[in-house]
Coordinates of C-alpha atoms and ligand atoms in Angstrom, one line a residue:
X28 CA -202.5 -67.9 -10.8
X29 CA -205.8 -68.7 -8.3
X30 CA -205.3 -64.5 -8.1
X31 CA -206.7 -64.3 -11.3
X32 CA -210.0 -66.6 -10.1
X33 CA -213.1 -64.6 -9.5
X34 CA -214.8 -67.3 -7.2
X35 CA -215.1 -70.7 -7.1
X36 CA -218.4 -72.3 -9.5
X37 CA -217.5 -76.2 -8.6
X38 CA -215.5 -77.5 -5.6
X39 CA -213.4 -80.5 -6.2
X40 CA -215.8 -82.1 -4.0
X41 CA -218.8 -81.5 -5.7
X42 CA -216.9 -82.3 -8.9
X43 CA -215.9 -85.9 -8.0
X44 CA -219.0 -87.0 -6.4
X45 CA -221.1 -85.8 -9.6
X46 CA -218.4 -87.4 -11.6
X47 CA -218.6 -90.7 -10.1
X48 CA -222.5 -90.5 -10.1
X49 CA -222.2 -89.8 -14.2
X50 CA -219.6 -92.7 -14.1
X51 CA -222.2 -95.4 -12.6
X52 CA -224.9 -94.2 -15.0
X53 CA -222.9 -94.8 -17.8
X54 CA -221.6 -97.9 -16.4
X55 CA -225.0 -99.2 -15.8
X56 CA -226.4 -98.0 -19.5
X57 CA -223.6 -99.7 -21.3
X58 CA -223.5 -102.9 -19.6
X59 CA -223.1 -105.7 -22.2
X60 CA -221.3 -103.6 -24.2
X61 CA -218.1 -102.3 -25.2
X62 CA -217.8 -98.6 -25.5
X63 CA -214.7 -96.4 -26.8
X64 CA -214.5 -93.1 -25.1
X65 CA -213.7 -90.3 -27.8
X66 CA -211.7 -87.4 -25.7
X67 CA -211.6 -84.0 -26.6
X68 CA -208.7 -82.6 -26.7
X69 CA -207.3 -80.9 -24.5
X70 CA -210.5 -79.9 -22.1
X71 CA -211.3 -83.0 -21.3
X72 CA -208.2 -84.5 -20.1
X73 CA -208.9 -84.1 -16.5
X74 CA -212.8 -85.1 -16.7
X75 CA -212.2 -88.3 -18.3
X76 CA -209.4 -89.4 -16.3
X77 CA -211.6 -88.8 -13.1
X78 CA -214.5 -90.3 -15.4
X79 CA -212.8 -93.7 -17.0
X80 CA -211.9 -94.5 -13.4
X81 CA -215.8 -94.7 -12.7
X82 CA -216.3 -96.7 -15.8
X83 CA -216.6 -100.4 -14.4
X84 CA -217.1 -102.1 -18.1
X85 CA -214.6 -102.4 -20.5
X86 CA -213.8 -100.1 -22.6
X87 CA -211.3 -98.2 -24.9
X88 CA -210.0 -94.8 -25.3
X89 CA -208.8 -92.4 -28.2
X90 CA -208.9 -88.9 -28.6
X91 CA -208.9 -86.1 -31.5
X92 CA -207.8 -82.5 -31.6
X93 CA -210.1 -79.3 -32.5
X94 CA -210.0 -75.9 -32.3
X95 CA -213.0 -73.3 -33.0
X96 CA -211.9 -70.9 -30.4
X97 CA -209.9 -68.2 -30.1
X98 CA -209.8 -66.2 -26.4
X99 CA -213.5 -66.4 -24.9
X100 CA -215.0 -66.3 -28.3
X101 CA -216.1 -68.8 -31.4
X102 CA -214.6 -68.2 -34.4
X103 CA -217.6 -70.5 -35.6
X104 CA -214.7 -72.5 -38.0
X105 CA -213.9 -76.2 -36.6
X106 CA -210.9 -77.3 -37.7
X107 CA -209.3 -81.2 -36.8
X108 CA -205.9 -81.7 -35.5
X109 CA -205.7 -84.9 -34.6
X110 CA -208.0 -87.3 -35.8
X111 CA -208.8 -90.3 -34.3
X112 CA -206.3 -93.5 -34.0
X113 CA -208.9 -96.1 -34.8
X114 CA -211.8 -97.6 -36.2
X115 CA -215.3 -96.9 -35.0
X116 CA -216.7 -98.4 -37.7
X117 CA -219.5 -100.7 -35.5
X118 CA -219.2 -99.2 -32.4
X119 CA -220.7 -97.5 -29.5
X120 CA -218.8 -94.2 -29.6
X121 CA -218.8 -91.5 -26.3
X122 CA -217.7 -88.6 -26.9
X123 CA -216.2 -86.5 -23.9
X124 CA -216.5 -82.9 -23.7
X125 CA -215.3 -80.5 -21.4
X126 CA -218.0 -77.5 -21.9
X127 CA -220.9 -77.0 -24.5
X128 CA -221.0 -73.7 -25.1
X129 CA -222.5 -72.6 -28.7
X130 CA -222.5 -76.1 -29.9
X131 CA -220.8 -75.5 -33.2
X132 CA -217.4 -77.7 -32.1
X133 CA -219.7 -80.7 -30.7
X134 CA -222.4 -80.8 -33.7
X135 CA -219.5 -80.8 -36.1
X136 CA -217.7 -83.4 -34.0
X137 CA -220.8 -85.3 -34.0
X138 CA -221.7 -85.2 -37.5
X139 CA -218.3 -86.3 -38.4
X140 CA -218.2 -89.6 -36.3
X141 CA -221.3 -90.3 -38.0
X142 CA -220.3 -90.8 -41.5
X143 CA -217.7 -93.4 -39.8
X144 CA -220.9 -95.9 -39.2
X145 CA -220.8 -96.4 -35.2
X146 CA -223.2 -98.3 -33.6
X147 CA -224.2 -94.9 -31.7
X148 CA -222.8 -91.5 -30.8
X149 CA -223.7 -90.2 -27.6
X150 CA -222.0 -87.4 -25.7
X151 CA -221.0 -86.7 -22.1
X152 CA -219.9 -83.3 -21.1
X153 CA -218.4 -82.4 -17.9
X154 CA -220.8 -78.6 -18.0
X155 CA -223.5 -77.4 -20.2
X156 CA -224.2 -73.7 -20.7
X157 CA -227.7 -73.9 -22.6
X158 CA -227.8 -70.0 -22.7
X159 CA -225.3 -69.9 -25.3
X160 CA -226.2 -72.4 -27.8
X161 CA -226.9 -72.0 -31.4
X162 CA -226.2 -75.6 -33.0
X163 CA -229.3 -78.3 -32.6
X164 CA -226.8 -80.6 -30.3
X165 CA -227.5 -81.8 -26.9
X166 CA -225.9 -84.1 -24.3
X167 CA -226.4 -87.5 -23.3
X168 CA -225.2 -86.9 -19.9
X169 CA -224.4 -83.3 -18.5
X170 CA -222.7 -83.2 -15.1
X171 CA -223.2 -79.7 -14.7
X172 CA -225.4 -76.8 -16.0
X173 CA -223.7 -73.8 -15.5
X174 CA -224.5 -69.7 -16.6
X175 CA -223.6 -68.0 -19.2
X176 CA -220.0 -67.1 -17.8
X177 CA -216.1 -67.9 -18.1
X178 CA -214.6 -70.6 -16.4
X179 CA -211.6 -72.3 -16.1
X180 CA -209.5 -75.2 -14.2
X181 CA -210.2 -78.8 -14.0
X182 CA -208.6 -78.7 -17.3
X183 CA -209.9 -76.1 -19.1
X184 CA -208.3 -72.9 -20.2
X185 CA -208.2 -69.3 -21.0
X186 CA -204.9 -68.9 -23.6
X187 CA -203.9 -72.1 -22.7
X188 CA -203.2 -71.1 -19.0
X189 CA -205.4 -72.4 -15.5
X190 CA -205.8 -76.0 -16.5
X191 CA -204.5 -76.7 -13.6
X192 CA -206.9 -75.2 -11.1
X193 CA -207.5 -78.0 -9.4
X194 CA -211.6 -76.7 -9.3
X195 CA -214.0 -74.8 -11.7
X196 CA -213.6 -71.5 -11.4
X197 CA -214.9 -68.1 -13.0
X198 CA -212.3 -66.0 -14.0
X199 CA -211.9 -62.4 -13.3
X200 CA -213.3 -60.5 -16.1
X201 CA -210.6 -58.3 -16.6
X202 CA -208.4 -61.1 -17.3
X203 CA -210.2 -61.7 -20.5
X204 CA -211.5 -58.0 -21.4
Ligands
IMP272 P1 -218.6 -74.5 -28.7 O1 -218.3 -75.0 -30.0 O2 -219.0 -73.1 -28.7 O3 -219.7 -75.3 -28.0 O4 -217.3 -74.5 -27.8 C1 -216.9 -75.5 -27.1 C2 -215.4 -75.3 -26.7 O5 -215.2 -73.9 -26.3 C3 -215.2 -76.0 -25.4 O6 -214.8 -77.4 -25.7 C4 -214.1 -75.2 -24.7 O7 -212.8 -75.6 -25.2 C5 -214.4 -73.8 -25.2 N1 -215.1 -73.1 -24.1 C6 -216.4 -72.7 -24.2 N2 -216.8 -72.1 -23.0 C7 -215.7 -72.0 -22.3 C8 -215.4 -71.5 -20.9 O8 -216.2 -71.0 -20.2 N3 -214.1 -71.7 -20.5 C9 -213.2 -72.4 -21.2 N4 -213.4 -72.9 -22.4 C10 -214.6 -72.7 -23.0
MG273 MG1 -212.9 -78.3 -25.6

């Protein structure tokens, strides 16, 4: 498995303290209100357990299901899953992301929530790689802005495999070539 890593981009160090410092921003611009945290499957299920632990309001969870990517590349198409299990009609939505890449998956996602009437939409992603993006979307709150290359661990994947890599890593290119 870590064979297949090229080096390590984010140390599990430098991931929690960054993640915690997100944590007590967010904490500290939602205060007075009630937030749900909108998960996106499955990238983000290590983030925002590590992140929800930092989040000192109260708060709700749920989560929905997309795919637009096939391998390392976009197929462009967003197609939902699992939609989400309640109503956010009147609420402060937060959408957690594991990477923005193009875009295309987030604006969608976005855009969607929207016509659902919440209070607001904002997004936090766990990386950001700005070299890559072609939809007008941008995060709220970016822990990490990374280059334009392939990573994995820390929840996210490459054909479903390395979510466990307990870091961010970048992958060995011919792995994925
Ligand atoms: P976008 O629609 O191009 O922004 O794609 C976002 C999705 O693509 C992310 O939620 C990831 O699931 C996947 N993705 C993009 N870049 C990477 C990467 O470097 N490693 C693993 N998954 C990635
Ligand atoms: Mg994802």
């Amino acid at each position: 498995m870590e064979q297949d890593i090229e080096r390590v981009l984010i140390s599990e160090e430098v991931l929690h303290e960054k993640v915690a410092e997100v944590g007590r921003q967010i904490t500290k611009d939602f205060e007075g209100k009630e937030p749900v945290f909108v998960g996106v499957l499955k990238g983000c299920y290590i983030f925002m357990a590590d992140l929800l632990r930092e989040i000192k309001i109260n708060c709700s969870v749920d989560f929905m299901a997309v795919s637009s990517y096939n391998g390392t590349n976009s197929t462009g198409a967003v197609k939902i899953n699992k939609d989400l299990s309640s109503d956010i009609c009147g609420k402060d939505v937060i959408i957690v992301e594991d990477i923005l890449d193009s875009g295309v998956t987030l604006n969608y996602l976005k855009n969607y929530l929207l016509v659902r009437q919440p209070a607001s939409v904002s997004i936090v992603t766990l990386m950001d790689k700005p070299a890559r993006r072609k939809a007008d979307v941008y995060a709220d709150y970016s822990c990490f802005e990374i280059p334009d290359e392939f990573v994995v661990g820390y929840g996210l994947d490459y054909n479903e495999k390395y979510r466990n890599v307990p870091y961010i890593g970048v992958l060995k290119r011919e792995i994925y070539s």
